[in-house]
Each structure stands twice: as C-alpha cells, then as structure tokens.
Short mmCIF file of C-alpha atoms in Angstrom, two decimals:
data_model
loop_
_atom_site.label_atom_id
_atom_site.label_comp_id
_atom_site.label_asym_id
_atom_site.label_seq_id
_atom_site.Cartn_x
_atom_site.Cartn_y
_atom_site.Cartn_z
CA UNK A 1 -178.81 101.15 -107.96
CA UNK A 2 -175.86 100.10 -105.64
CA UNK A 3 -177.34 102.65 -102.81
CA UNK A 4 -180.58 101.30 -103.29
CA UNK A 5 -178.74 97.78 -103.00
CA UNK A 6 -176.99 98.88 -99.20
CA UNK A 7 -180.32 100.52 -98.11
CA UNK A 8 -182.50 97.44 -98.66
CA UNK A 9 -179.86 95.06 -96.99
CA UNK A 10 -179.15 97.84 -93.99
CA UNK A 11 -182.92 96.92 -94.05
CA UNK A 12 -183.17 93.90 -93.71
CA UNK A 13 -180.73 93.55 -91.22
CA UNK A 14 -182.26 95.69 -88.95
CA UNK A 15 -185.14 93.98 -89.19
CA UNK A 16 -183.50 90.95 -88.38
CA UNK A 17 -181.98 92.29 -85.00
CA UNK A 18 -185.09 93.89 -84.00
CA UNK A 19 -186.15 89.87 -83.42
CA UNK A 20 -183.64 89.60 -81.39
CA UNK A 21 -184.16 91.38 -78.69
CA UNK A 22 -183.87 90.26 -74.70
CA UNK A 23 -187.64 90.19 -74.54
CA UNK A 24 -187.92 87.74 -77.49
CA UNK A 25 -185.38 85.95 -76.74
CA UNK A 26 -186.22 84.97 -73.63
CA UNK A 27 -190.07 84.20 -75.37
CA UNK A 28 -188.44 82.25 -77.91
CA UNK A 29 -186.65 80.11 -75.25
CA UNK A 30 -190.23 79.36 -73.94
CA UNK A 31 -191.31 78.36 -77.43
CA UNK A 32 -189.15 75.33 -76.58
CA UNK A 33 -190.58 74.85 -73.13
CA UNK A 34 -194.01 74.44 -74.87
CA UNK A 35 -192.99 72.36 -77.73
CA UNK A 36 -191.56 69.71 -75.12
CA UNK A 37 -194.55 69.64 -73.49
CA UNK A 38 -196.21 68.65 -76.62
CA UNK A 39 -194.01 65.92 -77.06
CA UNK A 40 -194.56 64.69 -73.83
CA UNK A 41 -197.83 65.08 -73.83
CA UNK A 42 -197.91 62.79 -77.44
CA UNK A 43 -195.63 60.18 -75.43
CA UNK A 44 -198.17 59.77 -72.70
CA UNK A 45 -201.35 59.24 -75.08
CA UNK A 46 -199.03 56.55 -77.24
CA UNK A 47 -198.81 54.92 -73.87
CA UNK A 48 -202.28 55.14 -73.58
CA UNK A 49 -202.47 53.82 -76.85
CA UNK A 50 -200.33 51.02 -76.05
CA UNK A 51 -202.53 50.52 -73.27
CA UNK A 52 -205.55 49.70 -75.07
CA UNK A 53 -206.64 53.02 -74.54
CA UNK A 54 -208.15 55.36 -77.24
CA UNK A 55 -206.29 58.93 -77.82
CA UNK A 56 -205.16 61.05 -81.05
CA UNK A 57 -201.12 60.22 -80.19
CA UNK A 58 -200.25 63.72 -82.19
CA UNK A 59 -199.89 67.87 -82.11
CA UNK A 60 -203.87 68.22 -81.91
CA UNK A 61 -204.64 65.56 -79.45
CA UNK A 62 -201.44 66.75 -76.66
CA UNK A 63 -202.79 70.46 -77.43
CA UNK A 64 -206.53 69.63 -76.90
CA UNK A 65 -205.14 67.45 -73.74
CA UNK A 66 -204.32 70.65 -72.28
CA UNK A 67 -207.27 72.42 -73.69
CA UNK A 68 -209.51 70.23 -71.34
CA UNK A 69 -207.61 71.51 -68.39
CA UNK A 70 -208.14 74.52 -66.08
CA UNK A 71 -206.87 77.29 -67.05
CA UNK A 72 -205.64 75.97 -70.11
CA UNK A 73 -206.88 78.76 -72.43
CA UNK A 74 -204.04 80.93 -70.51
CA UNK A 75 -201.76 77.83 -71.21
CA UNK A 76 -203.19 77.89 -74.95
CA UNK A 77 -202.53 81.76 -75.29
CA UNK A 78 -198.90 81.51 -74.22
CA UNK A 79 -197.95 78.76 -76.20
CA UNK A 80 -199.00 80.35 -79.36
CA UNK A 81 -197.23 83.45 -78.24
CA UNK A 82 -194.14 81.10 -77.33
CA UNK A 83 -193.66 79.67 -80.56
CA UNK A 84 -194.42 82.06 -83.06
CA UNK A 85 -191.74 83.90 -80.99
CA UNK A 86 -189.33 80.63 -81.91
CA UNK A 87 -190.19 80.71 -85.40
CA UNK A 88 -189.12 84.65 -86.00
CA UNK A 89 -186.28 84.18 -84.03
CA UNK A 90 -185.26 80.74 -86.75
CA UNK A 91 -186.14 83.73 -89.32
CA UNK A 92 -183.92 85.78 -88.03
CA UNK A 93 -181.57 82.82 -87.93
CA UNK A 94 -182.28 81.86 -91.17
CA UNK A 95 -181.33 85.69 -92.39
CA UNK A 96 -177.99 85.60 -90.14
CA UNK A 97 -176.92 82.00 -90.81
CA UNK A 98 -176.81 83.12 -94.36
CA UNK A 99 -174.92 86.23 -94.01
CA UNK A 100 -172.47 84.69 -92.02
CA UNK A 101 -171.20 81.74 -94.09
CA UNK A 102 -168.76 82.42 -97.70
CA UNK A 103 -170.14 79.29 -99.29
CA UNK A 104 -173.33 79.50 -101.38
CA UNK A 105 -173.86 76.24 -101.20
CA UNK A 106 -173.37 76.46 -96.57
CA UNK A 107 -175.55 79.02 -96.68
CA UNK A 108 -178.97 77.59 -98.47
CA UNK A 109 -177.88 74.56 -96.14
CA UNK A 110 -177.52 76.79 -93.11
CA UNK A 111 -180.60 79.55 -93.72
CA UNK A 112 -183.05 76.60 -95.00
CA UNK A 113 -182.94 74.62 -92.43
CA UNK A 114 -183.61 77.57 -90.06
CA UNK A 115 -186.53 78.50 -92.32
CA UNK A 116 -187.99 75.15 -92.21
CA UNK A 117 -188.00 75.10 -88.58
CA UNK A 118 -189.40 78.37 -88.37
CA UNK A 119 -192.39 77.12 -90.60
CA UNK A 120 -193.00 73.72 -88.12
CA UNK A 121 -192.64 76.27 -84.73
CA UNK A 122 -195.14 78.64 -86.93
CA UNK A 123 -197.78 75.86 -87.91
CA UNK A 124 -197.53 74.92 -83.76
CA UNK A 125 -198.32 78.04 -82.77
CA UNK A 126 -201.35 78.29 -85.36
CA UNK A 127 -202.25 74.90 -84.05
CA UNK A 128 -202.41 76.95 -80.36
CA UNK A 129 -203.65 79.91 -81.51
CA UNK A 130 -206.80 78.41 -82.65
CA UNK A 131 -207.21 75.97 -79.75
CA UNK A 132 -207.13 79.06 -77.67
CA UNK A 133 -209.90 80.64 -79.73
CA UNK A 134 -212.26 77.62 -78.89
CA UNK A 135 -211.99 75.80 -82.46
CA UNK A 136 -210.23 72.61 -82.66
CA UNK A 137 -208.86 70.53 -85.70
CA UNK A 138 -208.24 66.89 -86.29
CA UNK A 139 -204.16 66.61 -87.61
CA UNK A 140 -204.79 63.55 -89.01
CA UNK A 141 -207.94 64.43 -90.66
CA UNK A 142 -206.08 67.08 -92.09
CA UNK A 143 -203.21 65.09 -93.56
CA UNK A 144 -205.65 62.91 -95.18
CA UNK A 145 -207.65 65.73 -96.59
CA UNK A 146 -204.06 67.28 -97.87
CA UNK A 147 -203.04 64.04 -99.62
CA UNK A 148 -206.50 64.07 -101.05
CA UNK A 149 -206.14 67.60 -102.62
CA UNK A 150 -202.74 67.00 -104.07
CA UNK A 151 -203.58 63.27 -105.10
CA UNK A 152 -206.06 65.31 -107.67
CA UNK A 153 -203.64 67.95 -108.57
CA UNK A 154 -201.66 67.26 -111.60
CA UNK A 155 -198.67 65.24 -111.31
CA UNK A 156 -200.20 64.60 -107.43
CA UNK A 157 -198.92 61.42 -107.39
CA UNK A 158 -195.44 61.86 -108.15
CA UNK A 159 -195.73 65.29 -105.85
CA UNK A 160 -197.07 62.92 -102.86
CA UNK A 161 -194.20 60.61 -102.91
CA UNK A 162 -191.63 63.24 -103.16
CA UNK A 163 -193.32 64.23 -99.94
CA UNK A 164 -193.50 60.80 -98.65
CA UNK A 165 -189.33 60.44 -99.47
CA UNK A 166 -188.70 64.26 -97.62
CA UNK A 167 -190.58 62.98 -94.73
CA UNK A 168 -188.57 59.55 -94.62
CA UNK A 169 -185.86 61.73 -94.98
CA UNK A 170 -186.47 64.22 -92.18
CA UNK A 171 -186.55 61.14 -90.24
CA UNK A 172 -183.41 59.96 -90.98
CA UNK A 173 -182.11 63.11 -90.35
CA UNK A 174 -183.35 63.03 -86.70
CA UNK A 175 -182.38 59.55 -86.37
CA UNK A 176 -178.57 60.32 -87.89
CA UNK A 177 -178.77 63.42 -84.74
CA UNK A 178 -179.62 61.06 -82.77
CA UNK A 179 -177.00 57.78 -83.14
CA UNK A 180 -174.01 60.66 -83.81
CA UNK A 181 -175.48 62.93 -80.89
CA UNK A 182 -174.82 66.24 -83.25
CA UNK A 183 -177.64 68.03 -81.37
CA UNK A 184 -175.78 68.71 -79.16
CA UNK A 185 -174.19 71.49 -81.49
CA UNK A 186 -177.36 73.33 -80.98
CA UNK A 187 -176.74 73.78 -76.92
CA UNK A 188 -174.46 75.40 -74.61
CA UNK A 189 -172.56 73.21 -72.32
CA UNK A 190 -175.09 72.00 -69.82
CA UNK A 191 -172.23 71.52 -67.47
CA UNK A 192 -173.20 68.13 -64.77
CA UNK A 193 -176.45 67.75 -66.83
CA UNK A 194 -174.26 66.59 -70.50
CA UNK A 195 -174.84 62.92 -69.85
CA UNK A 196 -177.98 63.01 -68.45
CA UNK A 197 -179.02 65.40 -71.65
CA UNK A 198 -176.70 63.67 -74.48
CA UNK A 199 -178.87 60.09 -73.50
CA UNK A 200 -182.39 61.63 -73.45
CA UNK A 201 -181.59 63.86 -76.36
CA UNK A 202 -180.34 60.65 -78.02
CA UNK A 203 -183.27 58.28 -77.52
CA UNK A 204 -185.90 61.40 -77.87
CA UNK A 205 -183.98 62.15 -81.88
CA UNK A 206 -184.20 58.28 -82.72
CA UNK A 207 -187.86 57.83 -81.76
CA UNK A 208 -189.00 60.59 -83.49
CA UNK A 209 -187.15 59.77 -86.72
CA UNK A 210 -188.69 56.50 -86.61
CA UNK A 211 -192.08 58.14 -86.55
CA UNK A 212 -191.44 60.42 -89.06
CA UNK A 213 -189.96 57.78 -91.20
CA UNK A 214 -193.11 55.53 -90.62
CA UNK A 215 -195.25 58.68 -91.87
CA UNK A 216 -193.45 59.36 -94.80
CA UNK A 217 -194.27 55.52 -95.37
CA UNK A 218 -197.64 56.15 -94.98
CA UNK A 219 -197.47 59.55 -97.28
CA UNK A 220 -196.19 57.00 -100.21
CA UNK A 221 -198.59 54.07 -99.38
CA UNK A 222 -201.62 56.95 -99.76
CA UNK A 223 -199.74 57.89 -102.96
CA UNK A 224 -199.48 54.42 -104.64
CA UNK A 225 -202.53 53.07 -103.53
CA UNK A 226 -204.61 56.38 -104.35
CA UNK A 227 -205.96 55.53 -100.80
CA UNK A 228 -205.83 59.21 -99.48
CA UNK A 229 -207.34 57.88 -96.17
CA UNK A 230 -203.77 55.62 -95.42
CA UNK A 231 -201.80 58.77 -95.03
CA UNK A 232 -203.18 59.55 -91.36
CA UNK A 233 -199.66 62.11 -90.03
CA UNK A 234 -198.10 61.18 -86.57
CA UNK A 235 -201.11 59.73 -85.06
CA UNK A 236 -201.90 57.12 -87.66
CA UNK A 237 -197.87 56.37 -87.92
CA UNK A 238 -198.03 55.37 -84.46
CA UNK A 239 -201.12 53.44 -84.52
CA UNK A 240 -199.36 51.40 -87.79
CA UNK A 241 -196.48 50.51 -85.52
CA UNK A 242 -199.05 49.44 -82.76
CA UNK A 243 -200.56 47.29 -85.18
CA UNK A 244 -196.97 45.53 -85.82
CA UNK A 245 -196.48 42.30 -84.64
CA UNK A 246 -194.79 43.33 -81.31
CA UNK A 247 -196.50 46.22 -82.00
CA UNK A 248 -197.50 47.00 -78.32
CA UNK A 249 -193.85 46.80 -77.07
CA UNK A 250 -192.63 48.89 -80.26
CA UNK A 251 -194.87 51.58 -79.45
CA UNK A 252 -194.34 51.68 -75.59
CA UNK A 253 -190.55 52.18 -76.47
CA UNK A 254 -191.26 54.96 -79.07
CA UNK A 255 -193.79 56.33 -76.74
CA UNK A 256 -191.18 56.73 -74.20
CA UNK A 257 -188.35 57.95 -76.56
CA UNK A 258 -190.98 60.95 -77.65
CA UNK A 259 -191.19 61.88 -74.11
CA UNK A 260 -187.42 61.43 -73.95
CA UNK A 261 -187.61 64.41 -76.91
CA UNK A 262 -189.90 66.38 -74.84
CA UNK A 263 -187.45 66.65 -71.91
CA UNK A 264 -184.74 67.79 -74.06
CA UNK A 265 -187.21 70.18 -75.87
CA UNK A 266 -186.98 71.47 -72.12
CA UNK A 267 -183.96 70.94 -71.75
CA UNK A 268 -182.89 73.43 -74.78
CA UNK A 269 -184.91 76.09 -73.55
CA UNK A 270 -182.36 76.04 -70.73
CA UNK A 271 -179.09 75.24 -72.65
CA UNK A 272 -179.99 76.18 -76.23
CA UNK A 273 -177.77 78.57 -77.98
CA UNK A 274 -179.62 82.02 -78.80
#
C-alpha cells in the first residue's frame, strides 16, 4: 500500500514538472501578454461606451474585436494556445504550492487559489479557441442563461447569491491587492520600471474589483428578484455603472483603470515569477 502510495505521488510530481518546461514556460508567460490585451481591449470599448458608443465592454466583445481584424485567426490561435499554457502551468502551481507549505490550512489557501486561476486562464482560452474556429458567443448572454439554469435548480436561489457574495468577494480581493499593492509579490523586481508598474498595477487591481464587485451585485439582484435577465457578467456591470448618476465619468475612470490592468497583465509576462 505505502509503495503504491510513493509511486502515485513520484507520479504526480513528474507530471507536474513536465509543465514546466522552458518551452511552456516561456508560452505561459505569453498567456499573460494575451490576457492584457483583453483587458485593454475591454477598457477601450467602456470608453466607447462612455462615449455614447455601442460595444459588448467584456471577454467576448475584446476577443471578437480582434476577430474582425486581419490576421486575427493567427492572433485567435495563439491566444488559446497562450493561455491554456497559463492555466497548466497555475496547475502545476497549484500541485507545488501545496507540497511546499507544512500548514494544511496554507496549503488549500496556496493550491486553490492557483487552481482557480487556472480555471479563469482555461475558460479564456476556450473563449479563443472557439473564436478561432469561426463560432462566437455572447458572455453576457451566457451569464444570464447560467443564472437562469441555477435559478430553477433546487436551492438556486440561495446557490445564486452565494455566487453573487464570492464574486463581491473576488472583488474585494482585487481591490485589497490593489490599495496594499501585494501584487507585487507575484513579480520579480522590475528594477527602474517598480513605480511606473506598482501605480498601474494599483489602479488596474482597484478598477477591476469594482467591476467584479458591481457583478456580484448584479448576480444577487438576478437572485432576489428572480429576474435572470439583471445578471448580465462584466459587460452589463459596466453598463449599470454608466447608468449611475455620474455614470459617464465613473465609467471613463474604470475604463481607464482596466486598461491600467492590461498593461500590467503585460507587464507580468515580463517580470512575473515562473
């Protein structure tokens, strides 16, 4: 029992360094690259937004943005190879982070939060992957439809707005990152670039934990209400605080602190610690 114990851990741990080799390393520092962009990308159509314009200010609309462009099935192809290299390299994380700290209760902190990024980098690269095949899909279309299917599940209500409260949490989380600057734990030393990269990084964690807080918001509203159609993701969250009275200046500054969070996105492909 005990050798079949070692052998299944010697296993697993091979397993786990095979993901990290140079090659995916270097990919998975890309996935970053690409999920700036995004970001960015969402910033600009919020501006847009702002504008007066019309846009879908989330992951589908930045990804179809790019879609439209030449040679963006190329673009398409290596973002979904980009992050689904990022989200085996967080499993891999997830597997080490665990091994490497005493506590029990460190390391379901340490290897969950790797394995919950490794899901969001993994949904993005889905998101990519079928973008690249020529299909397309509306994110908050499919937020509503989710709400809709556990709003009729058993217990769906009090499932939504446990949803609702980890989303508002998430965002807290980010905005916490932000106001302390703790992301910074996750880079190297970017040398002459640490201001320049502590303030963006700082503005870019507080926007989107805003957002995210906003959507969680929106996640409970559905769930109260039984209004599936209220919980719209990131693209109806930034279209509520649009409608806001000084909604147009609230959204211009969140706009630009999700492009902020794009540039550091870039900026940790650079500087991140892998």
């Amino acid at each position: 029992m005990g050798d079949a114990s070692e052998k299944a851990n010697r296993a697993a741990s091979n397993a786990a360094s095979a993901t990290r080799s140079p090659a995916l390393r270097v990919l998975a520092r890309a996935g970053f690259v690409f999920i700036g962009l995004v970001h960015i990308l969402i910033g600009v159509i919020a501006l847009q937004v702002a504008g007066g314009q019309g846009g879908e200010a989330d992951q589908t609309g930045a990804i179809g943005t790019v879609a439209s462009k030449p040679g963006g099935v190329f673009l398409l192809w290596a973002g979904a190879a980009a992050c689904a290299a990022l989200a085996l390299w967080m499993v891999s994380e997830a597997f080490f982070e665990a091994r490497a700290q005493s506590e029990s209760k460190k390391k379901l902190q340490k290897a969950g939060s790797a394995a919950g990024k490794a899901v969001v980098f993994g949904v993005l690269a889905f998101t990519f992957g079928v973008f690249a095949t020529g299909g397309s899909k509306s994110s908050s279309q499919s937020a509503t439809d989710f709400t809709a299917r556990l709003m009729a599940a058993p217990a769906g209500v009090v499932l939504l707005v446990a949803v609702g409260l980890a989303i508002i949490g998430a965002g807290a989380y980010y905005a916490y990152k932000g106001f302390t600057r703790d992301f910074m734990e996750d880079l190297q030393d970017p040398g002459n670039a640490r201001t320049a990269v502590e303030w963006i990084g700082s503005i870019g964690y507080i926007a989107k934990g805003v957002v995210l807080a906003v959507v969680g918001v929106l996640v409970i509203a559905a769930a109260v209400t039984a209004d599936p159609s209220k919980s719209t993701g990131l693209d109806g969250g930034l279209k509520t605080l649009g409608s806001q009275p000084y909604g147009t200046v609230l959204l211009a500054v969140i706009a630009a602190g999700l492009v902020c969070y794009g540039v550091y996105s870039m900026a940790r492909a650079r500087y991140g610690k892998f």
